[in-house]
Coordinates of C-alpha atoms and ligand atoms in Angstrom, one line a residue:
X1 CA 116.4 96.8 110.5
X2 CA 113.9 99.3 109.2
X3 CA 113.0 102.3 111.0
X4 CA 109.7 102.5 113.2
X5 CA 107.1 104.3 111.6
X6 CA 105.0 107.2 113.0
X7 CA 102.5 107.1 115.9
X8 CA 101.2 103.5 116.2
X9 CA 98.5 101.4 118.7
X10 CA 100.3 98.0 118.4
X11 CA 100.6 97.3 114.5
X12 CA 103.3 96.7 112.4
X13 CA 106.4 99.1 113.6
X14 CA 109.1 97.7 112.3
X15 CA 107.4 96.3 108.5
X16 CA 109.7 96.4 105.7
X17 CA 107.3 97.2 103.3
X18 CA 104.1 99.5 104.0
X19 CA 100.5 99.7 103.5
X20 CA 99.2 102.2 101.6
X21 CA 96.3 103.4 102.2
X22 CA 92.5 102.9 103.0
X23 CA 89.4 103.8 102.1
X24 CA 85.7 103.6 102.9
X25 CA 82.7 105.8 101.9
X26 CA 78.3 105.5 102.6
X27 CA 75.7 107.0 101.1
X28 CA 72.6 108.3 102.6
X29 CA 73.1 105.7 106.4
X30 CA 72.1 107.7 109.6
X31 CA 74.6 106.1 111.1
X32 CA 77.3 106.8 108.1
X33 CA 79.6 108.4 110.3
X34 CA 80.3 105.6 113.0
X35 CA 80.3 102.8 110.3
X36 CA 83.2 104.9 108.6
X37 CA 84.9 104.7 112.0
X38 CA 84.2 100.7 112.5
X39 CA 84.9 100.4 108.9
X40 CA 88.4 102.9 108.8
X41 CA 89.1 99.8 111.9
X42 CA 88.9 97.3 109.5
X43 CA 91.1 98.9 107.0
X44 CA 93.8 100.0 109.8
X45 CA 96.7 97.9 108.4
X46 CA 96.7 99.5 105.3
X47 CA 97.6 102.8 107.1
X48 CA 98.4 104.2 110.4
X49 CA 100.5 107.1 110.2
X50 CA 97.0 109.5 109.7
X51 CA 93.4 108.6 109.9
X52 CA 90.2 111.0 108.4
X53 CA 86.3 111.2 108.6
X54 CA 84.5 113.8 105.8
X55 CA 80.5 113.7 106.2
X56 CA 77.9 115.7 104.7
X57 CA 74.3 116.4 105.5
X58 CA 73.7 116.9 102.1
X59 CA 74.6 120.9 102.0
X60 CA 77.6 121.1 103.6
X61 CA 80.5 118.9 104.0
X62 CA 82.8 118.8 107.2
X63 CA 85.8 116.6 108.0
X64 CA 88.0 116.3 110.7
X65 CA 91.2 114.5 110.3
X66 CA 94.8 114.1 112.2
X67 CA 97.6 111.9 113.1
X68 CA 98.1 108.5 113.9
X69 CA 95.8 105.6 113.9
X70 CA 91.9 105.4 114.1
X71 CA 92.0 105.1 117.9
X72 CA 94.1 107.8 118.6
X73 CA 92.5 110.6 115.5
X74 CA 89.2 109.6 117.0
X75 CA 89.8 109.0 120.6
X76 CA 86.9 107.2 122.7
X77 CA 85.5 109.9 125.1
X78 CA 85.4 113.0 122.4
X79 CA 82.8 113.7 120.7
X80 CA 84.2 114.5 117.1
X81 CA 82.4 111.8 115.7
X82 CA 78.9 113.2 117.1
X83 CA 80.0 116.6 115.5
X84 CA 80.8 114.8 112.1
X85 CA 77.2 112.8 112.5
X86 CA 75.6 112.9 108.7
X87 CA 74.4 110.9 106.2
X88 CA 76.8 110.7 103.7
X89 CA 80.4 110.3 105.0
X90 CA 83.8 108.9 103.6
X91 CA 86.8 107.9 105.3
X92 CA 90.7 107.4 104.8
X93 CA 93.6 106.1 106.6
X94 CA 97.1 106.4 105.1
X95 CA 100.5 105.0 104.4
X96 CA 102.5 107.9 103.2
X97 CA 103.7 107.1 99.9
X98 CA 103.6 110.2 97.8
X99 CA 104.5 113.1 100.5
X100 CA 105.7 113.5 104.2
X101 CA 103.7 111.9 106.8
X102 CA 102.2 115.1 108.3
X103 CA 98.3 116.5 108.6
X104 CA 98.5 118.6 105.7
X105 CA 98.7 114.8 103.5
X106 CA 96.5 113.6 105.4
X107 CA 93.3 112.6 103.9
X108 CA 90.1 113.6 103.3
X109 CA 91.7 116.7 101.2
X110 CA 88.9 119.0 101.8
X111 CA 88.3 121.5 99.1
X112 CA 85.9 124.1 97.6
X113 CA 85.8 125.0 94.0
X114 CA 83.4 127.2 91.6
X115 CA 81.0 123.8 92.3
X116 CA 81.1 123.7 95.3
X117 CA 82.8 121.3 97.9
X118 CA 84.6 118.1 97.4
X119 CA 86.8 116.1 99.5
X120 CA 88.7 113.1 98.2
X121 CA 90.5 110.2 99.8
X122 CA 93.1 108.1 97.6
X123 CA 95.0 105.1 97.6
X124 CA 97.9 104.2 95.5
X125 CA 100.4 106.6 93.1
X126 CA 100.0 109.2 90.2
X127 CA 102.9 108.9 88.7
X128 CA 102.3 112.1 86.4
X129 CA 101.5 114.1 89.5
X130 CA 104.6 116.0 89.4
X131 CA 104.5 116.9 86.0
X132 CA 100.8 118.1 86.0
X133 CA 102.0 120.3 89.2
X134 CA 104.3 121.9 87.6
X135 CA 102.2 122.8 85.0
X136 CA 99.7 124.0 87.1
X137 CA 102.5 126.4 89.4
X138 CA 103.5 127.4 85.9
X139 CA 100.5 129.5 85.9
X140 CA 99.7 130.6 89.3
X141 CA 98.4 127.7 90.9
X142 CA 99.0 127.5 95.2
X143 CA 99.0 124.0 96.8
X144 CA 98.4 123.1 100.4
X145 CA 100.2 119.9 100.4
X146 CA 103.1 117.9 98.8
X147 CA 101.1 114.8 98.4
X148 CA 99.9 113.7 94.5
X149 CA 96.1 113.4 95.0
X150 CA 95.9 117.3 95.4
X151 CA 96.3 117.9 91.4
X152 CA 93.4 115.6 91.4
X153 CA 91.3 118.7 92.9
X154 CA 92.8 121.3 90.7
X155 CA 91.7 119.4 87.3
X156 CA 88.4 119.2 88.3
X157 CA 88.5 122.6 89.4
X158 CA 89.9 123.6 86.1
X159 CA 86.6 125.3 84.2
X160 CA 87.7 123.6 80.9
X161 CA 87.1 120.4 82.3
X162 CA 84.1 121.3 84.2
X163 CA 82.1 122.3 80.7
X164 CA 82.8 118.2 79.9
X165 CA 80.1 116.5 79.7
X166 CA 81.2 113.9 82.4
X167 CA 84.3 116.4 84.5
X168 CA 85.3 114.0 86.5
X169 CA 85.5 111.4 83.6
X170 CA 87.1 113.6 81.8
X171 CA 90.1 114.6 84.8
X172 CA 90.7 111.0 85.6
X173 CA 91.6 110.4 81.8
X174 CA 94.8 112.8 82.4
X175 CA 96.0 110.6 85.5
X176 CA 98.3 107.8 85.5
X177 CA 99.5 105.8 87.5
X178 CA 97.8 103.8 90.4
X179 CA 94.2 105.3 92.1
X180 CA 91.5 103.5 93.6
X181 CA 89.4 107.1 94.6
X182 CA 86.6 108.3 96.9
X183 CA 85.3 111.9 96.2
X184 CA 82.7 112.9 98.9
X185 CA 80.5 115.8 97.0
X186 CA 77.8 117.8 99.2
X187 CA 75.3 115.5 97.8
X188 CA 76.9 112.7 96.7
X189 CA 79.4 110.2 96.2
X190 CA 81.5 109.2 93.4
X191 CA 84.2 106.3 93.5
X192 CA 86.7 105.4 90.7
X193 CA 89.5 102.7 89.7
X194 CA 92.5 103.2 87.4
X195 CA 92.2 101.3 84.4
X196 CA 94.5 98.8 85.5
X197 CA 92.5 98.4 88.6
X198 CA 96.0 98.2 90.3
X199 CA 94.3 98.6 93.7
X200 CA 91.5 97.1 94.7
X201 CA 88.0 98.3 95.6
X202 CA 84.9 97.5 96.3
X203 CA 81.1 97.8 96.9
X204 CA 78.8 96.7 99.2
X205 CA 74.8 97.3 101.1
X206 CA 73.6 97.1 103.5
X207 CA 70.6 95.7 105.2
X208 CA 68.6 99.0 105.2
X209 CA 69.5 99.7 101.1
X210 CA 72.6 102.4 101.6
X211 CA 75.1 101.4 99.2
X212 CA 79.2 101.6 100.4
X213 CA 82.3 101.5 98.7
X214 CA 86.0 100.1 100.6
X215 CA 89.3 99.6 99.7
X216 CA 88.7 95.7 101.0
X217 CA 85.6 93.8 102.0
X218 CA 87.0 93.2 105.5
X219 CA 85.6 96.9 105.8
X220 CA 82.0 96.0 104.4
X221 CA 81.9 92.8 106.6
X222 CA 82.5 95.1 109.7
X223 CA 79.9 97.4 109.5
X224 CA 77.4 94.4 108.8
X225 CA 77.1 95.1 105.3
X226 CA 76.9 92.5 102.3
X227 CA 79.7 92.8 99.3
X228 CA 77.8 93.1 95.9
X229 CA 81.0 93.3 93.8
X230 CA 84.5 94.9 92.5
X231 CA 84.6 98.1 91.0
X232 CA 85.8 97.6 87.9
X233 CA 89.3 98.9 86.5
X234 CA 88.3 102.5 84.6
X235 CA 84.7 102.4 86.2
X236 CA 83.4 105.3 88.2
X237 CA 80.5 104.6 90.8
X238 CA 77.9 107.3 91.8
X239 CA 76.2 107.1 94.8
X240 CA 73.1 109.4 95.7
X241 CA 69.5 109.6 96.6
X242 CA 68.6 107.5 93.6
X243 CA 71.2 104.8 94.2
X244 CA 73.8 103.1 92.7
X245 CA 74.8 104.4 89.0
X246 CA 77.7 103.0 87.1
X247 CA 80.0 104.3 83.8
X248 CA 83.2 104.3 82.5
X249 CA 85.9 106.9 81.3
X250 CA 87.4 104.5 79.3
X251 CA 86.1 101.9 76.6
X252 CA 85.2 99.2 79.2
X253 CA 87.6 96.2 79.1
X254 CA 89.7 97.7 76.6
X255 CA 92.8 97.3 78.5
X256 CA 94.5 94.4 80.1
X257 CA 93.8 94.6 84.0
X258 CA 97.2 94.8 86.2
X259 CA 95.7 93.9 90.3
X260 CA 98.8 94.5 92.2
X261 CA 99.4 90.9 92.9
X262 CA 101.4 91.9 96.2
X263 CA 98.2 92.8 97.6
X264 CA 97.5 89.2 98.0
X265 CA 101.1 88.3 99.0
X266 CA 101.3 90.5 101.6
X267 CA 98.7 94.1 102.0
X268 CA 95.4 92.6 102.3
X269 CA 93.6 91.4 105.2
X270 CA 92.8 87.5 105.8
X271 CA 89.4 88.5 105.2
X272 CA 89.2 90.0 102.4
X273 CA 88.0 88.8 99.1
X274 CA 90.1 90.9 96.5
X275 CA 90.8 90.4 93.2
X276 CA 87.7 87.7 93.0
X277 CA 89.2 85.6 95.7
X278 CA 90.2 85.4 99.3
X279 CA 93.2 86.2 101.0
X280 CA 93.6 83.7 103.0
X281 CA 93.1 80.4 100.6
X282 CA 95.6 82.3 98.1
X283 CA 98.6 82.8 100.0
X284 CA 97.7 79.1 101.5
X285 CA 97.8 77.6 97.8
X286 CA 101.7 80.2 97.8
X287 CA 102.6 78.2 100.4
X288 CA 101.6 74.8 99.3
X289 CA 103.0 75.8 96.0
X290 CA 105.9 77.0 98.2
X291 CA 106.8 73.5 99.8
X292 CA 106.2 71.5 96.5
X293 CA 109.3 74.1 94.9
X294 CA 111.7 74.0 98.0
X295 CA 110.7 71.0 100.4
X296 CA 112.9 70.8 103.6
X297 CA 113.9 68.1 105.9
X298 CA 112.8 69.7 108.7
X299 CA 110.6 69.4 112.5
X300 CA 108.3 72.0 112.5
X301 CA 107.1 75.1 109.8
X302 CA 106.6 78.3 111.6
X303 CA 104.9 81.3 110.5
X304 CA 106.4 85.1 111.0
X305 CA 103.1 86.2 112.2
X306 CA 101.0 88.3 110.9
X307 CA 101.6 87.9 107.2
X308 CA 103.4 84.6 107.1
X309 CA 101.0 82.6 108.7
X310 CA 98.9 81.8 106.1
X311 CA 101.8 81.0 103.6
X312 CA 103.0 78.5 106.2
X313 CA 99.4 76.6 106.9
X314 CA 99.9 75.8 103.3
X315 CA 103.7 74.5 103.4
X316 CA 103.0 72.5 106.5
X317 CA 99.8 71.3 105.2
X318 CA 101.9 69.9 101.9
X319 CA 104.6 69.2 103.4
X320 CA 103.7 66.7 106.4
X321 CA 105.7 68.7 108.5
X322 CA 104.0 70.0 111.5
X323 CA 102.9 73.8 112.0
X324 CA 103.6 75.7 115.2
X325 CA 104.0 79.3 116.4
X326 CA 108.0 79.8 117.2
X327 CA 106.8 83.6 116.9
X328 CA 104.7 85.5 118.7
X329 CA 104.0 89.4 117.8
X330 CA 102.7 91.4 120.4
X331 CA 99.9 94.0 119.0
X332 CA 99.7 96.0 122.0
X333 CA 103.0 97.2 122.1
X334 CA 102.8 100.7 120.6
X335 CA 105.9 102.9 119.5
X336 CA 108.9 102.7 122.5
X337 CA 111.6 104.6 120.8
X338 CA 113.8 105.2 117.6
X339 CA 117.3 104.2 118.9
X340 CA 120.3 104.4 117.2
X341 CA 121.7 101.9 119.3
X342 CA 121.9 98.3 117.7
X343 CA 122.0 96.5 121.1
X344 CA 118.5 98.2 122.2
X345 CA 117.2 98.2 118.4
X346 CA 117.3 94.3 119.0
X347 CA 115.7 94.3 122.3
X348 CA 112.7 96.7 120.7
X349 CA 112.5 93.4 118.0
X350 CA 112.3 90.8 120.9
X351 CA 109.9 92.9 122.4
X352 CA 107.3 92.9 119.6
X353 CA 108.2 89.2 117.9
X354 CA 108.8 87.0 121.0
X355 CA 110.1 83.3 120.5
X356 CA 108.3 80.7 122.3
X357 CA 111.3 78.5 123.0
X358 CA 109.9 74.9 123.7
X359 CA 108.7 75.3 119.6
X360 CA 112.2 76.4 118.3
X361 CA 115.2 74.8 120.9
X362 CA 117.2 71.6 119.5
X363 CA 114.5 72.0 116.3
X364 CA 115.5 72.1 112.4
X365 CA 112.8 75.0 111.7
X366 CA 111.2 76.2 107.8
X367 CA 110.4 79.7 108.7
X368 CA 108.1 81.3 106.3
X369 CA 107.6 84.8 105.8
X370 CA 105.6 86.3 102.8
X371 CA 108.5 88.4 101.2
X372 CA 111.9 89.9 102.0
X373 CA 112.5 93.5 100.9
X374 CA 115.7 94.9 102.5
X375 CA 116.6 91.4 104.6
X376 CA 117.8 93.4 107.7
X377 CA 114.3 92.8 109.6
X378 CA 114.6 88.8 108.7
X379 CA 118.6 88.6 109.6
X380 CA 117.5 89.7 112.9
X381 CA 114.5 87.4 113.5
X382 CA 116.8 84.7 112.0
X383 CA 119.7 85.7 114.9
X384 CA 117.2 85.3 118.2
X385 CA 115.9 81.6 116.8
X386 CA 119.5 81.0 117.1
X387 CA 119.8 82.2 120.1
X388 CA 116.9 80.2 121.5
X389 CA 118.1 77.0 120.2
X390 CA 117.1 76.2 116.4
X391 CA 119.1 73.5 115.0
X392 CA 118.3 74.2 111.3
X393 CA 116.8 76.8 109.9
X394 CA 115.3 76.8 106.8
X395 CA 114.1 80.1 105.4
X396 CA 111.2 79.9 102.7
X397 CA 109.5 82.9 101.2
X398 CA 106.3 82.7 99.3
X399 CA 107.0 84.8 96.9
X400 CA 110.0 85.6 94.3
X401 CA 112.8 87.9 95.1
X402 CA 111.9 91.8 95.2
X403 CA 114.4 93.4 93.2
X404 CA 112.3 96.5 91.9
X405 CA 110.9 99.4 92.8
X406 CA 107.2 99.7 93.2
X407 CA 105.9 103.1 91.2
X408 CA 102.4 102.3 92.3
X409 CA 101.6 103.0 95.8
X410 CA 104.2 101.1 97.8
X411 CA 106.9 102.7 99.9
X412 CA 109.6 100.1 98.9
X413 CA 113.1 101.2 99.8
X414 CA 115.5 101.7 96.7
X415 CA 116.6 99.2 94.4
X416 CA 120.2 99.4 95.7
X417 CA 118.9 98.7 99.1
X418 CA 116.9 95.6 97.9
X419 CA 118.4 92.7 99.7
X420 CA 117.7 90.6 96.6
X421 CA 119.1 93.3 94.2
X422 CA 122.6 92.3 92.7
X423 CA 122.7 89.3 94.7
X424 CA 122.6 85.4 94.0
X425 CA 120.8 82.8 96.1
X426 CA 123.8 81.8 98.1
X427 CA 124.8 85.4 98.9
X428 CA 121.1 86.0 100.0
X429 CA 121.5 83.1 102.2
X430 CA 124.8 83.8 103.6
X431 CA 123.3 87.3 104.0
X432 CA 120.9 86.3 106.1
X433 CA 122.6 83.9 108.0
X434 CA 120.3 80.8 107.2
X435 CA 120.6 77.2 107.1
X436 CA 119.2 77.2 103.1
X437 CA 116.5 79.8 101.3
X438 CA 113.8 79.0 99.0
X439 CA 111.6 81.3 97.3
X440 CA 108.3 80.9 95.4
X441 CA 109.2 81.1 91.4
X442 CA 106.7 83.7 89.6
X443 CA 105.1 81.2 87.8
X444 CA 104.5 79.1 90.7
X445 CA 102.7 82.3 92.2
X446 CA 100.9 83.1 89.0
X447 CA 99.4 79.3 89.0
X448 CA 98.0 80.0 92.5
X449 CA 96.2 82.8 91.0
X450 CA 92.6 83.0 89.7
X451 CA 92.9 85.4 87.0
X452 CA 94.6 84.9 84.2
X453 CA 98.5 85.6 84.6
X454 CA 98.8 88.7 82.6
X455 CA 96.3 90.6 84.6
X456 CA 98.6 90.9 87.7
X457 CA 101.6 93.5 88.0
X458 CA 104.5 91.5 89.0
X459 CA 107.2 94.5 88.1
X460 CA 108.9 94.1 91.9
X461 CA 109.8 91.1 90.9
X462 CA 110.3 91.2 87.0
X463 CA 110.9 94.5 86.3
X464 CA 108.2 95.1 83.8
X465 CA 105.7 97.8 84.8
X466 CA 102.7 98.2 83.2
X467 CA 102.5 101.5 83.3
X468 CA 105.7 102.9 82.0
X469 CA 107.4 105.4 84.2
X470 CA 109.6 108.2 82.6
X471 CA 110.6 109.6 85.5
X472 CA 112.2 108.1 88.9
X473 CA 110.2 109.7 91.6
X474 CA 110.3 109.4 94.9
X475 CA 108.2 109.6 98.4
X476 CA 109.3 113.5 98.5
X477 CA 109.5 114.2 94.5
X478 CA 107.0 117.4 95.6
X479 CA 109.0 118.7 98.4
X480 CA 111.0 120.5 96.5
X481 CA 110.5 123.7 98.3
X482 CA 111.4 122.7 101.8
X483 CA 114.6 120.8 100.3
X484 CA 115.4 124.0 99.1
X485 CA 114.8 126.1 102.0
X486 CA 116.1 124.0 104.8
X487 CA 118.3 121.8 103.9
X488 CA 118.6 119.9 106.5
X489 CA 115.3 118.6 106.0
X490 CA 116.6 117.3 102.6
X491 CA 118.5 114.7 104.9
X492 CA 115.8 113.8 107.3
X493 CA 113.8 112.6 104.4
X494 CA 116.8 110.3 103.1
Ligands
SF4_501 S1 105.3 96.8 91.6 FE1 104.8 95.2 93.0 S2 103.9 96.2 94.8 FE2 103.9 97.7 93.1 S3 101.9 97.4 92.1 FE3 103.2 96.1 91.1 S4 103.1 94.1 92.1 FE4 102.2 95.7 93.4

């Protein structure tokens, strides 16, 4: 069973896999600063170990930032947000997936360089960061944080790059890896994709004219805005007094896109629209897709909620069989405890994923869940529908097994600790203490997809990443110091 993470208000505790990271920004709206708040909301499940807020009033940019989710950072009764009220503001909640999970990584970075000021808010990888850190400690260079979007501030600040014609152009050429960016400038904003356009973002208006940018249109829709499109992979978007402004610091279209295709499986919101469809209707047509690969004799499909449930309105719907809730999460429990006790570790699961028995006793059940990463979490849900009565239990996943490392802005555990690493179908099975296990096939995901199949990363599941990565990093690759001088941290992090 996977640890808990940090502070939480009754999301996921006890995910397998983790979100990683949101982000919003509005030019030039009086009221820029709440609809950063309503829209950081939206975006919660994509982070909730920090939450941040950096406005400007067009001189000046202030930010105020801290741990946990947007509830707790920004707790109803202060009056930060009055404080942070201004025109222009940006916002950020995170996953940790570069870095510890403390308020130094936490994001808005705030900065001020020979221009001026500039916070930035990031979501997904740079897998070069460490390299280009090193280079720039090599000669005198002091970070703040162990995170990868802080190099991100020190090219810019670099004066070569500055005399570019386009600086920030110009810097994001020298990353790789996976960033969907918001910089907040004193009088503007600017927001960029990778060229791969790995993560997703987006732009939107609202009724009055001010233009906004999110990681997902879940976050537009909240603040009562209306999505005008993508940002495109390699495109930078400036938004200031005169509008919306578009270029690119690469040859537009000049290299084959690669959406991280888990973003439908499992990341997104419902909602959302990503990738130039929704959510929702995709991981339906997975799990129709899903039923017509593994049918089951079964009595009833039932979801693990949240992420599964869409998957299984799609088996049950091609399958005949009827859909019910066997599983009920609970959102409002927040964190209990870390216990190294299995017998209470249980009780913590039971507590957030109840059964509702008169579904599951004397049933054969197809459980669907969106993916499997380490298989401990499942194996556990899988032991209390025994325990409540399931005849037969038929576990179906909609989509292929993960047996990869993600480079690009995903905390997935190891590849040794993959459940489906090393291990045939029948082991999985036996592993997980089911009935029989079916998983979508990549192709059968691909054909549920809009875009053309070679403009997704699929390398969890294939092994081939699109960006090639030299060097095995991990979370904590920049922590070097601290594993140095306190070693005991060096296992805390393990
Ligand atoms: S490796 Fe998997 S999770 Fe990571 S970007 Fe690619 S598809 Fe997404």
């Amino acid at each position: 069973m996977s640890e808990p993470v940090s502070q939480n208000d009754g999301y996921e505790v006890f995910a397998e896999k983790k979100e990683e990271c949101g982000l919003f920004g509005i030019f030039g709206d009086p009221g820029a600063v709440q609809k950063t708040y309503f829209a950081l909301h939206a975006l919660q499940h994509r982070g909730q170990e920090s939450a941040g807020i950096a406005s400007s009033n067009g001189d000046c940019i202030q930010c105020y930032k801290g741990m946990g989710t947007v509830m707790r950072v920004f707790r109803s009764g202060s009056d930060t947000l009055d404080k942070l009220a201004n025109p222009i503001a940006i916002g950020h909640v995170r996953y940790s997936t570069c870095g510890s999970s403390n308020v130094d990584n936490s994001q808005p970075l705030l900065a001020e360089y020979s221009r001026g000021q500039v916070a930035v808010a990031h979501n997904g990888n740079l897998i070069n960061a460490s390299l280009l850190r090193d280079e720039y400690e090599a000669y005198g260079s002091i970070f703040k944080s162990t995170c990868d979007t802080e190099i991100i501030v020190h090219l810019l600040a670099k004066p070569t790059h500055q005399s570019k014609p386009d600086p920030l152009g110009h810097v994001l050429n020298h990353l790789q890896g996976a960033y969907s960016l918001v910089f907040l400038f004193s009088d503007h904003i600017e927001a960029a994709r990778d060229p791969f356009g790995i993560r997703p973002l987006c732009i939107g208006r609202t009724d009055d004219g001010h233009y906004c940018v999110a990681s997902e249109t879940c976050a537009i829709d909240a603040i009562g805005a209306k999505v005008i499109r993508e940002i495109e992979p390699g495109e930078i978007v400036r938004l200031d007094k005169n509008g919306l402004h578009s270029r690119f610091f690469i040859r537009r279209g000049s290299i084959t896109p690669a959406h991280c295709i888990f973003e439908h499986v499992y990341f997104s919101k419902q909602n959302s629209y990503i990738f130039g469809e929704n959510v929702h209707e995709f991981r339906k047509k997975l799990g129709r897709q899903l039923a017509k690969e593994h049918p089951a004799d079964a009595d009833v499909v039932i979801p693990v909620p949240d992420s599964g449930t869409s998957a299984a309105v799609g088996y049950a719907a091609q399958s005949g069989i009827p859909f019910d809730m066997g599983l009920v999460r609970s959102h409002y429990v927040g964190r209990t405890f870390i216990s190294p006790d299995q017998k209470l570790r249980e009780l913590e699961v039971k507590l957030k994923l109840a059964i509702v028995h008169e579904v599951v006793r004397g049933k054969r059940i197809v459980v669907v869940d969106d993916s499997i990463v380490r298989g401990t979490t499942t194996r556990g849900k899988i032991r209390t529908l025994r325990e409540a009565g399931a005849k037969e239990i038929h576990m179906r996943v909609s989509c292929p097994p993960i047996r990869f490392p993600c480079y690009y802005g995903v905390d997935f555990p190891t590849k040794e600790e993959l459940l489906a690493n090393g291990r045939t179908l029948e082991q999985i099975r036996e592993f997980l203490e089911v009935d029989s296990v079916g998983y979508l096939s990549l192709e059968g995901m691909l054909s549920c997809a809009a875009m053309p199949k070679d403009h997704y990363c699929t390398a969890c599941w294939a092994g081939k990443y699109p960006i090639p990565v030299d060097i095995i990093l991990n979370k904590f690759s920049m922590e070097r110091y601290q594993l140095y001088m306190f070693g005991e941290f060096a296992t805390a992090h393990e």
